[in-house]
XYZ file of C-alpha atoms in Angstrom:
725
model
C 58.780 37.062 -28.397
C 61.466 35.547 -25.701
C 61.769 32.623 -23.261
C 62.106 34.655 -20.678
C 58.818 36.701 -21.398
C 56.769 33.179 -23.321
C 57.450 31.600 -19.218
C 55.782 34.870 -17.840
C 52.793 34.754 -19.772
C 52.848 30.894 -19.368
C 53.120 31.957 -15.340
C 50.265 34.707 -15.774
C 47.904 33.114 -17.664
C 47.811 29.296 -15.328
C 47.651 32.506 -12.261
C 44.389 33.940 -13.947
C 43.129 30.359 -14.420
C 43.578 29.341 -11.142
C 42.214 32.373 -9.885
C 38.974 31.629 -12.102
C 38.711 28.278 -10.828
C 39.162 29.188 -7.249
C 36.133 31.903 -7.371
C 34.170 29.118 -9.498
C 34.951 26.959 -6.726
C 33.297 29.435 -4.293
C 30.777 30.180 -5.740
C 29.536 26.667 -6.058
C 30.375 26.493 -2.295
C 28.319 29.470 -1.273
C 25.950 30.586 -4.001
C 22.702 29.026 -4.942
C 21.716 28.876 -9.502
C 19.595 31.752 -9.885
C 15.811 30.320 -9.939
C 15.053 29.637 -13.569
C 12.394 32.561 -15.459
C 8.704 33.028 -14.319
C 9.038 32.348 -10.645
C 7.918 34.239 -7.386
C 8.136 32.648 -4.112
C 4.900 32.169 -2.281
C 5.283 30.782 0.854
C 7.700 29.355 3.281
C 8.025 27.367 6.338
C 10.723 27.012 9.211
C 13.429 24.915 6.751
C 11.766 25.179 3.147
C 10.721 28.120 0.380
C 8.165 27.536 -2.232
C 8.124 28.961 -5.306
C 5.308 29.055 -8.311
C 5.956 29.350 -12.233
C 1.755 30.368 -12.571
C 1.131 29.835 -15.695
C 2.565 25.639 -15.609
C 1.519 26.007 -11.641
C 5.021 24.584 -11.803
C 6.826 24.623 -8.569
C 10.620 24.336 -7.213
C 11.226 23.858 -3.224
C 14.608 25.486 -1.937
C 16.118 23.986 1.603
C 15.855 27.147 3.054
C 19.272 26.172 4.737
C 21.572 24.397 1.792
C 19.981 25.819 -1.251
C 19.089 22.862 -2.217
C 16.117 22.290 -4.518
C 13.364 19.974 -5.271
C 11.753 20.296 -9.090
C 8.279 19.309 -9.770
C 8.712 19.582 -13.969
C 11.899 19.184 -15.926
C 14.036 21.891 -15.625
C 15.389 22.371 -19.169
C 13.515 20.857 -21.079
C 14.721 22.435 -24.317
C 17.272 20.133 -24.209
C 15.330 16.865 -24.185
C 14.691 15.407 -26.848
C 11.280 13.721 -25.637
C 7.694 14.621 -27.810
C 6.088 17.791 -27.373
C 3.330 14.950 -25.258
C 5.690 14.179 -23.291
C 7.109 17.311 -23.031
C 4.115 18.871 -22.100
C 2.976 15.847 -19.367
C 6.693 16.490 -17.449
C 6.686 20.612 -17.628
C 2.963 20.549 -16.547
C 2.047 20.742 -12.759
C -1.648 19.139 -13.111
C -1.888 17.110 -15.947
C -5.509 16.157 -16.821
C -6.348 13.557 -19.440
C -10.199 13.496 -20.719
C -12.002 11.341 -23.107
C -13.923 12.204 -26.408
C -16.998 10.448 -26.550
C -16.306 7.078 -25.967
C -12.983 6.418 -27.878
C -10.548 4.224 -25.147
C -7.650 5.764 -25.507
C -7.984 9.016 -23.469
C -6.284 12.579 -24.378
C -3.972 14.525 -22.424
C -4.432 18.380 -21.544
C -1.542 19.597 -20.172
C -0.651 23.198 -18.771
C 1.892 23.364 -21.992
C 0.193 22.353 -25.606
C -3.468 22.257 -24.626
C -5.272 25.988 -25.057
C -5.685 27.162 -21.429
C -6.416 29.509 -18.975
C -4.891 29.686 -15.293
C -6.693 31.716 -12.727
C -4.461 32.178 -9.980
C -4.487 33.804 -6.842
C -1.799 33.491 -4.656
C -2.954 32.864 -0.279
C -0.174 33.553 1.350
C 0.631 29.950 2.352
C 0.354 29.038 -1.106
C -2.246 29.303 -4.101
C -4.897 28.884 -5.521
C -5.977 28.551 -9.520
C -8.790 27.706 -11.566
C -7.371 25.999 -15.213
C -9.427 26.149 -17.591
C -9.750 24.449 -21.595
C -12.162 26.128 -23.345
C -11.906 24.017 -26.319
C -12.892 21.119 -23.843
C -15.678 22.717 -22.054
C -13.885 21.792 -18.735
C -12.388 23.737 -15.809
C -11.402 22.201 -12.288
C -10.444 24.247 -9.331
C -6.657 23.535 -7.378
C -5.111 24.946 -4.146
C -1.828 24.307 -2.624
C -0.833 25.311 0.697
C 1.994 25.133 2.955
C 2.844 24.142 5.993
C 5.323 23.276 8.733
C 4.942 19.694 7.803
C 4.949 20.117 4.177
C 2.606 20.781 1.424
C -0.961 19.778 0.812
C -2.493 19.955 -2.887
C -6.203 19.418 -3.461
C -8.834 19.689 -6.523
C -12.291 19.520 -4.821
C -15.023 17.264 -7.631
C -17.599 19.891 -7.182
C -14.815 22.651 -8.856
C -14.547 20.171 -11.431
C -17.074 21.915 -14.733
C -17.612 19.616 -17.528
C -19.873 21.813 -20.031
C -20.198 19.628 -23.096
C -20.400 15.726 -21.429
C -21.330 14.666 -24.627
C -18.070 14.689 -26.118
C -15.235 15.332 -23.396
C -15.174 14.474 -20.091
C -12.865 14.362 -17.403
C -10.398 10.960 -16.640
C -7.763 11.622 -14.858
C -5.632 13.728 -12.903
C -1.616 13.360 -12.441
C -1.079 15.618 -9.038
C 2.744 16.906 -9.538
C 3.580 14.070 -11.198
C 7.656 14.849 -11.596
C 7.889 15.844 -8.018
C 11.783 15.752 -7.117
C 12.056 13.400 -10.404
C 15.495 12.889 -11.265
C 17.897 12.416 -14.584
C 19.381 9.438 -15.625
C 21.267 8.691 -12.209
C 22.628 12.165 -11.935
C 21.092 11.980 -8.271
C 22.186 9.872 -5.979
C 19.531 8.026 -3.994
C 15.836 6.140 -4.826
C 12.143 5.848 -5.050
C 10.259 4.809 -2.880
C 6.851 2.611 -4.179
C 4.306 0.626 -1.761
C 5.181 -2.934 -2.854
C 4.381 -5.227 -0.071
C 7.016 -4.178 2.595
C 7.791 -1.340 0.887
C 10.993 -1.366 -1.785
C 13.684 1.166 -2.855
C 14.505 1.348 -6.833
C 17.694 2.784 -6.863
C 18.509 6.388 -9.410
C 21.181 5.226 -11.324
C 21.714 4.796 -15.327
C 19.559 2.050 -16.030
C 21.072 2.412 -19.387
C 17.351 1.298 -20.889
C 17.461 -2.597 -19.220
C 13.912 -2.119 -18.257
C 11.100 -1.586 -20.154
C 8.243 -1.931 -17.652
C 6.871 0.853 -14.966
C 5.350 0.344 -11.406
C 2.141 0.598 -12.224
C -0.128 -1.087 -9.274
C -3.681 0.351 -8.291
C -4.385 1.395 -4.822
C -6.124 -1.535 -2.559
C -6.015 -3.932 -5.138
C -7.138 -5.257 -8.345
C -10.358 -3.452 -9.535
C -12.564 -6.772 -9.986
C -15.320 -5.419 -11.173
C -13.250 -3.097 -14.192
C -10.553 -5.471 -14.899
C -11.050 -9.119 -16.605
C -8.156 -11.545 -15.581
C -6.888 -15.077 -16.095
C -6.602 -17.122 -13.205
C -4.375 -19.918 -13.302
C -3.421 -22.231 -10.493
C 0.351 -21.576 -10.734
C 1.106 -17.747 -11.124
C 1.632 -15.703 -7.931
C -0.139 -11.892 -8.040
C 1.991 -8.682 -7.319
C 1.435 -7.853 -3.523
C -1.243 -5.212 -2.852
C -0.234 -1.748 -2.251
C -2.157 -1.451 1.209
C -0.955 2.097 2.015
C -1.157 4.814 -0.660
C 2.262 6.233 -0.309
C 5.235 7.218 -2.493
C 8.441 8.841 -2.438
C 11.914 10.149 -3.610
C 15.097 10.855 -1.936
C 17.629 12.909 -2.809
C 20.533 11.334 -0.578
C 23.338 13.791 -1.558
C 21.341 16.981 -1.244
C 19.844 15.508 1.833
C 16.249 16.248 0.359
C 13.171 13.712 0.476
C 9.331 13.860 -0.332
C 6.729 11.814 0.723
C 3.616 11.545 -1.762
C 0.452 10.372 0.756
C -3.347 9.700 -0.478
C -5.647 11.378 1.631
C -8.443 11.405 -0.191
C -9.214 10.177 -3.634
C -7.200 6.302 -2.616
C -10.443 4.445 -4.021
C -9.618 5.548 -7.395
C -5.691 5.770 -7.651
C -3.074 3.952 -8.782
C 0.482 4.957 -7.822
C 2.930 4.603 -10.505
C 7.009 5.001 -10.606
C 8.987 4.840 -13.783
C 12.998 4.281 -13.562
C 14.550 5.684 -16.252
C 15.171 4.171 -20.080
C 10.926 3.297 -19.117
C 9.446 5.637 -21.350
C 11.988 8.504 -20.899
C 15.520 8.995 -18.686
C 13.403 10.250 -16.311
C 12.872 9.115 -12.552
C 9.875 9.043 -11.750
C 6.704 8.973 -9.020
C 3.356 9.529 -9.171
C -0.339 8.886 -8.022
C -2.909 8.356 -10.328
C -6.541 9.755 -10.439
C -8.688 7.971 -12.131
C -12.584 9.227 -12.658
C -13.474 8.097 -15.706
C -13.395 4.643 -17.798
C -14.866 3.337 -20.788
C -15.338 -0.064 -21.032
C -16.114 -2.966 -23.917
C -20.082 -3.524 -22.534
C -21.243 -7.182 -24.828
C -24.608 -7.229 -26.532
C -25.859 -10.286 -26.318
C -24.332 -14.036 -26.715
C -21.945 -13.905 -30.245
C -19.083 -12.013 -28.121
C -20.266 -8.055 -30.094
C -19.501 -5.400 -28.043
C -19.914 -1.884 -27.954
C -17.942 0.777 -26.232
C -19.254 2.702 -23.228
C -18.120 5.407 -20.464
C -19.115 4.742 -17.105
C -22.410 6.897 -16.427
C -20.994 9.709 -14.503
C -17.858 10.335 -12.595
C -15.912 8.024 -9.224
C -16.912 10.549 -6.498
C -13.643 11.797 -5.267
C -12.254 15.257 -4.309
C -8.659 14.346 -4.805
C -6.151 15.439 -0.983
C -2.256 14.296 -1.652
C -0.413 15.489 0.871
C 3.441 15.839 0.134
C 5.624 15.020 3.106
C 9.160 17.298 2.925
C 12.553 16.281 5.210
C 16.190 17.345 5.152
C 19.119 16.711 7.074
C 19.389 13.244 8.439
C 15.396 12.928 8.341
C 16.013 13.214 4.426
C 15.554 9.181 3.759
C 13.081 6.086 3.336
C 13.348 5.882 7.601
C 12.522 9.263 8.301
C 9.432 9.636 6.032
C 8.065 6.818 6.984
C 8.621 8.863 10.752
C 6.904 11.950 9.178
C 3.751 9.935 7.797
C 2.773 8.104 11.015
C 3.175 11.056 13.215
C 1.147 12.511 10.475
C -1.541 9.447 10.285
C -1.735 9.103 14.459
C -3.007 13.079 14.412
C -5.200 12.542 12.406
C -6.801 9.762 13.519
C -5.014 6.741 10.944
C -5.034 4.271 14.576
C -7.255 3.654 16.782
C -6.925 2.720 20.349
C -5.228 -0.619 19.532
C -2.852 -2.294 22.913
C 0.672 -2.391 21.198
C 2.302 -2.876 25.130
C 1.996 -7.103 25.503
C 3.776 -9.173 23.107
C 2.068 -12.269 21.966
C 1.848 -14.520 18.730
C -0.883 -15.638 16.116
C -2.573 -18.858 16.448
C -5.828 -19.424 13.626
C -6.735 -22.603 14.145
C -8.317 -24.819 10.701
C -11.949 -26.079 11.948
C -13.432 -28.286 9.724
C -13.395 -28.773 5.496
C -15.503 -30.784 3.266
C -14.736 -33.421 -0.115
C -16.606 -35.152 -1.751
C -18.774 -38.313 -0.774
C -20.879 -41.012 -2.796
C -23.835 -38.402 -4.128
C -22.987 -34.897 -1.678
C -19.921 -33.824 0.942
C -18.614 -34.541 3.672
C -17.236 -32.956 6.526
C -12.808 -32.900 7.399
C -13.020 -32.151 11.258
C -8.793 -30.700 11.231
C -8.890 -29.404 14.701
C -12.314 -30.286 17.223
C -13.078 -26.712 20.120
C -11.719 -29.152 21.935
C -8.327 -30.040 20.553
C -8.075 -26.111 20.198
C -8.063 -26.279 23.986
C -5.480 -29.002 24.549
C -3.190 -27.020 21.995
C -4.065 -23.688 23.912
C -3.662 -25.270 27.551
C -0.062 -26.772 26.347
C 1.636 -23.609 25.392
C 0.229 -22.035 28.116
C 2.554 -25.021 30.020
C 5.023 -23.769 28.005
C 4.748 -20.423 28.992
C 3.052 -18.812 26.086
C -0.037 -16.877 27.388
C -1.691 -13.752 25.198
C -2.340 -15.530 22.869
C -4.587 -13.941 19.767
C -6.931 -16.689 18.442
C -8.691 -16.911 15.070
C -10.749 -19.831 15.076
C -11.373 -20.746 11.133
C -13.665 -23.003 9.378
C -15.658 -22.964 12.498
C -19.200 -23.320 11.359
C -21.723 -25.836 9.599
C -20.512 -26.206 6.045
C -16.135 -25.698 7.097
C -13.884 -23.265 5.809
C -14.735 -23.282 1.778
C -18.323 -24.355 2.142
C -20.283 -21.696 5.026
C -18.984 -18.944 2.575
C -20.405 -16.229 3.251
C -20.409 -16.108 7.197
C -24.323 -15.484 7.721
C -24.790 -16.544 11.263
C -24.098 -18.069 14.759
C -23.993 -21.819 13.768
C -20.683 -23.621 14.891
C -19.584 -27.338 13.022
C -21.018 -30.466 14.878
C -18.513 -32.423 14.031
C -16.074 -29.653 15.793
C -17.733 -30.169 19.231
C -20.783 -27.222 18.054
C -22.515 -24.609 20.344
C -21.273 -26.290 23.342
C -17.882 -27.545 22.055
C -17.408 -23.310 20.805
C -18.626 -21.957 24.050
C -16.214 -24.148 25.926
C -13.768 -23.123 23.908
C -13.826 -19.788 24.524
C -14.399 -20.339 28.363
C -10.840 -21.984 27.924
C -9.411 -18.960 25.849
C -10.236 -16.360 28.500
C -9.417 -17.938 31.550
C -5.711 -18.970 29.874
C -5.931 -14.747 29.427
C -5.732 -15.865 25.459
C -7.741 -13.870 23.286
C -10.281 -16.096 20.872
C -12.128 -13.958 17.864
C -14.318 -16.123 14.831
C -12.987 -15.194 11.302
C -16.140 -14.312 9.218
C -16.084 -13.534 5.609
C -19.037 -11.971 4.321
C -17.911 -10.969 0.879
C -17.574 -14.376 -1.088
C -20.151 -16.224 -2.255
C -20.545 -20.608 -2.511
C -23.687 -20.548 -4.390
C -23.561 -24.154 -4.173
C -24.541 -24.354 -0.177
C -26.226 -20.951 -0.817
C -27.936 -20.983 -4.369
C -30.652 -18.585 -2.984
C -28.145 -15.099 -2.860
C -26.629 -16.180 -6.005
C -29.302 -13.124 -6.811
C -27.528 -10.983 -4.982
C -24.064 -12.189 -6.338
C -21.338 -9.354 -7.336
C -21.552 -7.835 -10.859
C -18.863 -6.060 -12.718
C -19.636 -2.944 -14.593
C -21.015 -4.748 -17.354
C -24.096 -6.154 -15.670
C -22.208 -9.525 -16.034
C -21.712 -12.133 -12.645
C -17.902 -12.014 -11.199
C -16.143 -15.248 -10.744
C -13.295 -16.592 -10.165
C -11.840 -20.631 -10.231
C -11.064 -21.719 -6.932
C -8.712 -24.526 -8.096
C -10.179 -26.556 -5.461
C -11.427 -30.315 -5.325
C -14.794 -29.967 -3.983
C -16.490 -25.633 -5.245
C -14.748 -24.834 -8.421
C -16.182 -21.239 -8.743
C -16.305 -18.621 -5.674
C -18.744 -15.328 -6.291
C -18.809 -12.359 -4.210
C -21.573 -10.738 -2.586
C -22.500 -6.959 -3.617
C -21.943 -4.620 -0.716
C -25.352 -3.864 -0.213
C -25.880 -7.579 0.766
C -22.373 -7.577 2.697
C -23.560 -4.935 5.109
C -26.964 -6.688 5.545
C -25.541 -10.039 6.399
C -22.544 -8.552 8.434
C -24.848 -6.855 10.790
C -27.243 -9.654 11.622
C -23.643 -11.643 11.926
C -22.783 -9.140 14.583
C -25.762 -9.368 16.560
C -25.829 -13.123 16.450
C -22.504 -12.986 17.929
C -22.834 -10.825 20.616
C -26.142 -12.807 21.493
C -23.790 -15.729 21.892
C -21.052 -14.570 23.732
C -18.628 -13.961 20.895
C -15.941 -10.955 22.391
C -14.055 -11.199 19.105
C -14.094 -11.435 14.767
C -11.087 -11.391 12.526
C -12.785 -10.070 9.709
C -11.011 -11.193 6.310
C -12.534 -10.619 2.470
C -13.724 -7.596 2.339
C -10.620 -5.752 4.028
C -8.380 -6.297 1.032
C -11.506 -5.148 -1.794
C -11.777 -2.260 -3.189
C -13.903 -2.104 -7.156
C -16.751 0.215 -8.743
C -19.727 -2.356 -10.055
C -23.207 -2.321 -11.245
C -26.017 -3.053 -9.224
C -29.768 -1.222 -9.095
C -29.479 -1.085 -12.225
C -26.763 1.282 -12.352
C -22.865 2.144 -12.086
C -21.372 2.575 -8.449
C -17.503 3.203 -7.695
C -15.463 2.194 -5.839
C -16.288 4.975 -3.123
C -19.941 3.746 -2.489
C -18.284 0.306 -1.551
C -15.828 1.972 0.435
C -18.208 3.761 2.531
C -20.515 0.160 3.118
C -17.828 -1.482 4.082
C -16.281 1.213 6.311
C -19.377 1.255 7.996
C -19.417 -2.445 8.863
C -15.872 -2.555 9.969
C -17.240 0.327 12.340
C -19.813 -0.837 13.868
C -18.251 -4.258 14.775
C -15.803 -2.889 16.143
C -17.691 -1.076 18.737
C -19.646 -3.703 19.822
C -16.145 -6.902 19.776
C -12.815 -6.835 19.503
C -12.330 -6.468 15.535
C -8.614 -7.605 13.709
C -8.341 -7.115 9.947
C -6.642 -9.078 7.701
C -4.611 -7.558 4.933
C -6.517 -4.690 5.252
C -6.529 -1.318 4.082
C -5.282 1.735 5.803
C -8.650 3.610 5.613
C -9.911 0.365 7.769
C -6.572 0.931 10.172
C -8.636 3.201 12.838
C -11.334 0.564 13.428
C -8.987 -2.302 13.727
C -7.456 -3.674 17.130
C -4.997 -5.390 14.975
C -3.870 -6.195 11.591
C -3.084 -10.067 10.450
C -2.246 -11.413 7.669
C 0.440 -9.066 6.839
C 3.217 -8.991 4.336
C 6.586 -8.838 5.306
C 8.603 -8.680 2.034
C 7.595 -7.649 -1.782
C 7.083 -8.808 -5.633
C 10.929 -8.924 -6.183
C 10.650 -6.351 -9.328
C 13.863 -6.740 -11.211
C 14.916 -2.698 -11.301
C 14.401 -2.662 -6.793
C 17.639 -2.684 -5.072
C 15.764 -4.215 -1.795
C 12.899 -4.841 0.696
C 12.365 -2.042 2.990
C 10.296 -2.341 6.168
C 8.421 0.889 5.300
C 4.863 -0.933 6.448
C 5.934 -1.762 9.625
C 7.444 1.732 10.274
C 4.445 3.218 10.187
C 2.274 1.021 11.993
C 5.050 0.215 14.794
C 3.555 1.044 18.326
C 0.324 2.378 16.759
C -1.115 -0.892 16.457
C -0.422 -5.045 16.511
C 1.107 -6.059 13.550
C 1.030 -9.960 12.539
C 2.652 -11.547 9.958
C 1.252 -14.014 6.689
C 2.103 -17.449 8.440
C 4.947 -19.053 9.090
C 4.037 -22.472 8.020
C 4.823 -21.397 4.285
C 7.731 -19.578 4.193
C 10.566 -21.197 2.352
C 13.268 -20.186 5.053
C 11.775 -19.410 8.255
C 15.185 -18.852 9.787
C 15.314 -15.754 7.485
C 11.580 -14.880 8.451
C 12.076 -14.632 11.847
C 14.540 -12.058 11.004
C 12.613 -9.669 9.095
C 10.290 -10.181 12.158
C 13.118 -9.207 15.049
C 14.026 -6.295 12.064
C 10.133 -4.732 11.701
C 9.215 -5.462 14.996
C 5.757 -7.989 13.568
C 4.079 -10.622 15.400
C 4.336 -13.605 13.958
C 1.142 -16.646 13.458
C 1.143 -19.722 12.659
C -1.850 -22.018 10.594
C -2.498 -25.079 13.179
C -4.437 -28.331 12.735
C -4.625 -31.187 15.181
C -4.861 -33.379 12.589
C -2.285 -33.964 9.661
C -3.305 -31.771 6.644
C -3.030 -35.150 4.326
C -6.238 -34.998 4.824
C -6.914 -31.930 3.609
C -5.592 -33.565 0.142
C -9.378 -33.845 -1.161
C -10.664 -30.615 -0.068
C -10.971 -27.045 -1.233
C -7.627 -26.461 1.412
C -5.012 -28.708 -0.581
C -2.775 -26.458 -0.231
C -2.132 -26.370 2.996
C 0.661 -28.905 2.856
C 2.024 -28.304 6.426
C -0.006 -27.141 9.759
C -0.340 -30.037 12.123
C 0.626 -28.657 15.900
C 2.850 -31.379 16.354
C 5.512 -30.110 14.131
C 5.292 -26.330 14.710
C 5.090 -27.170 18.731
C 8.902 -26.211 19.336
C 8.832 -23.606 17.122
C 5.978 -22.124 18.875
C 7.364 -21.820 22.166
C 11.272 -21.024 21.238
C 9.977 -18.353 19.025
C 7.551 -16.971 21.743
C 10.505 -16.617 24.696
C 12.834 -14.454 21.880
C 10.591 -12.353 20.336
C 8.537 -11.428 24.340
C 12.218 -10.840 25.253
C 12.711 -8.126 22.637
C 9.127 -6.951 23.348
C 9.850 -6.618 26.862
C 13.406 -4.231 25.711
C 11.315 -2.407 23.008
C 7.848 -1.953 25.268
C 5.299 0.277 23.773
C 8.476 2.131 21.598
C 8.792 3.045 17.705
C 10.937 2.454 14.985
C 13.019 6.095 13.930
C 15.730 4.921 12.227
C 16.592 1.727 9.633
C 19.500 1.586 7.814
C 21.137 -0.777 5.608
C 24.777 -1.191 4.752
C 24.639 -4.460 2.067
C 23.310 -7.472 4.430
C 23.972 -6.229 7.527
C 20.861 -3.884 8.997
C 20.364 -1.618 12.170
C 17.024 -0.783 13.936
C 16.391 1.865 15.912
C 14.100 2.406 18.856
C 12.515 5.845 20.006
C 13.344 3.986 23.610
C 17.441 3.864 22.357
C 17.834 0.309 21.960
C 19.438 -0.885 18.408
C 19.026 -3.651 16.989
C 21.752 -5.010 14.591
C 20.919 -8.132 12.556
C 23.158 -10.310 9.531
C 20.814 -11.568 6.499
C 23.761 -12.398 4.825
C 25.671 -15.958 5.522
C 29.379 -14.452 5.434
C 29.888 -12.729 9.102
C 30.256 -8.320 9.044
C 30.283 -5.836 11.297
C 28.791 -2.464 11.464
C 28.958 0.428 13.595
C 31.577 -1.564 15.195
C 29.073 -4.885 16.250
C 30.639 -7.912 14.521
C 27.789 -10.364 13.717
C 27.705 -14.125 12.389
C 25.887 -14.517 9.544
C 21.947 -14.945 9.836
C 22.648 -13.235 13.826
C 21.351 -10.314 15.102
C 22.078 -8.870 18.299
C 19.944 -6.278 20.857
C 22.204 -3.222 22.163
C 20.703 -0.955 25.001
C 20.990 2.527 25.409
C 23.482 2.602 28.443
């Protein structure tokens, strides 16, 4: 072939290649990949189309504008090297685990490997399906509906049938555990986990650096089931207060947020960064119906395996909120959840208009003395009056005041709160009455702390017979690591309800207008009572009944409260500002604050115990959170021989200047924010921009070096408020 003909063929080949490349590029921009086999469209809203594969209940959510998709199951399982069990897990929309007898390892019943039948009916806005496992004698019904917000999936307990409970029973359910999953850092984005305020785990190739997932029970440790080794130096991870989790695909501008609306009393939230077990990033909820536990049979430590005598009485209802475009972010999802929770009545009539700070006075403690104990008065009622008057003279008004250790026996000795008996060492009934009058005259709101859960048997020995028992029927207790009382117990929900009602009546009779609840606000557990296993939903119902009854009579503040109680609270106290600092977390995000902003006053954990108070202050500015101080009139050195010996800094004189300064600065900020809510939160390294619904933007620099964001330059540790023109 001549050189000329070679050149012409080369040019022709190059032209064909260019045309093919251009066609492929155009195809990528203008056409969506075909749907995998077996999917059919079953519902739509203004933003998304929903497709279903009936035999596995797998879903595809497609953005109607861009064609981008979220998948609920792995797209190409044949290319994966995982074992059959994992492949069955991530190809099934719903995964059930079951127990065989009293074997303590649950077995998986998925929609790939297990013999099953799916009878599915399309409803126009979703589906209803009955899933049967004939060899197990188990079937359940699952319903999915699509509306403008997203998807709601329910599994009613009444529709779970177990035909052979001696052999096979339901252990747990996963509801679309791989919704929005990512593979080995192929997608830009992050997972959202409910750790403390909230945190994000980036979608990136972790190169198998991590071995453990995020796996936390909703509403905290189940003390009736889990045995724990306590230490006076260990710090437990932050509790899950809001059962929400999510997945954000930033490049595709698609995001999904899971929210547990029912079944939260029996749920865990799990997030697996890639490299932990598999090469996928996925986050989900797991609903535990039954447990196998070791029942002691005698004093020689021998045990037998037992199964809880009935399933937890829960109906699963899980919401998937969907966002796209600029709202496909943790901020957009938080705003969507706030709106949803508002419409569903998760927030009461709390007033967020007026700014205030929280001041908790520690009144009395107890120390050992000769043959007994003696009181250690730290802040008398008169001293508390003087402090409030002094703050009022500096312009600090409308304070939310809580008296702790106000009763006879002090903070540690008077557990549970079982009546109205102000400590004589603090001024008795007359002194507390005067304090209440002074607070009211100054415009402050005063409440008494009440703990109806914890039990000190050294001071209340007869109540030991009403102590909380684990599901093994053993009495639960934990060491206090204190200097006077070395062991703490809890009361049963039934006794807690009885005592709480009596105290509520006593408070009303003595003119107490406010109560701050602690203990019951942050516990959720199974237990043993009346010779039977009681599941956590019974505790939830009793606690909510008590909180509602008290809130109907007086202003009720909730300390470190689980979200199912928020609707009954006038404010939330002792709430987290950051997270647990897991190694795979990119950064903390103020997810909790965004959800409650503009809905209910939110007070942070005590300023006193923060290592870096300036950074803590910046977080308060960032989140719109109110500071709280634990104060004493006396030097906390006097607490060294009490159960409150961990309080090392609390004397009012040391915090007076800070309280006044922070109050003035934060109240000025609140005046500009008013009753608005957070609508956006973005970060660039140490720089943060928070946007509020009235147009105000707050820029912060959490680093040491000067930085610029949106043309706003900030020195290290500074912040700036930019008002809408």
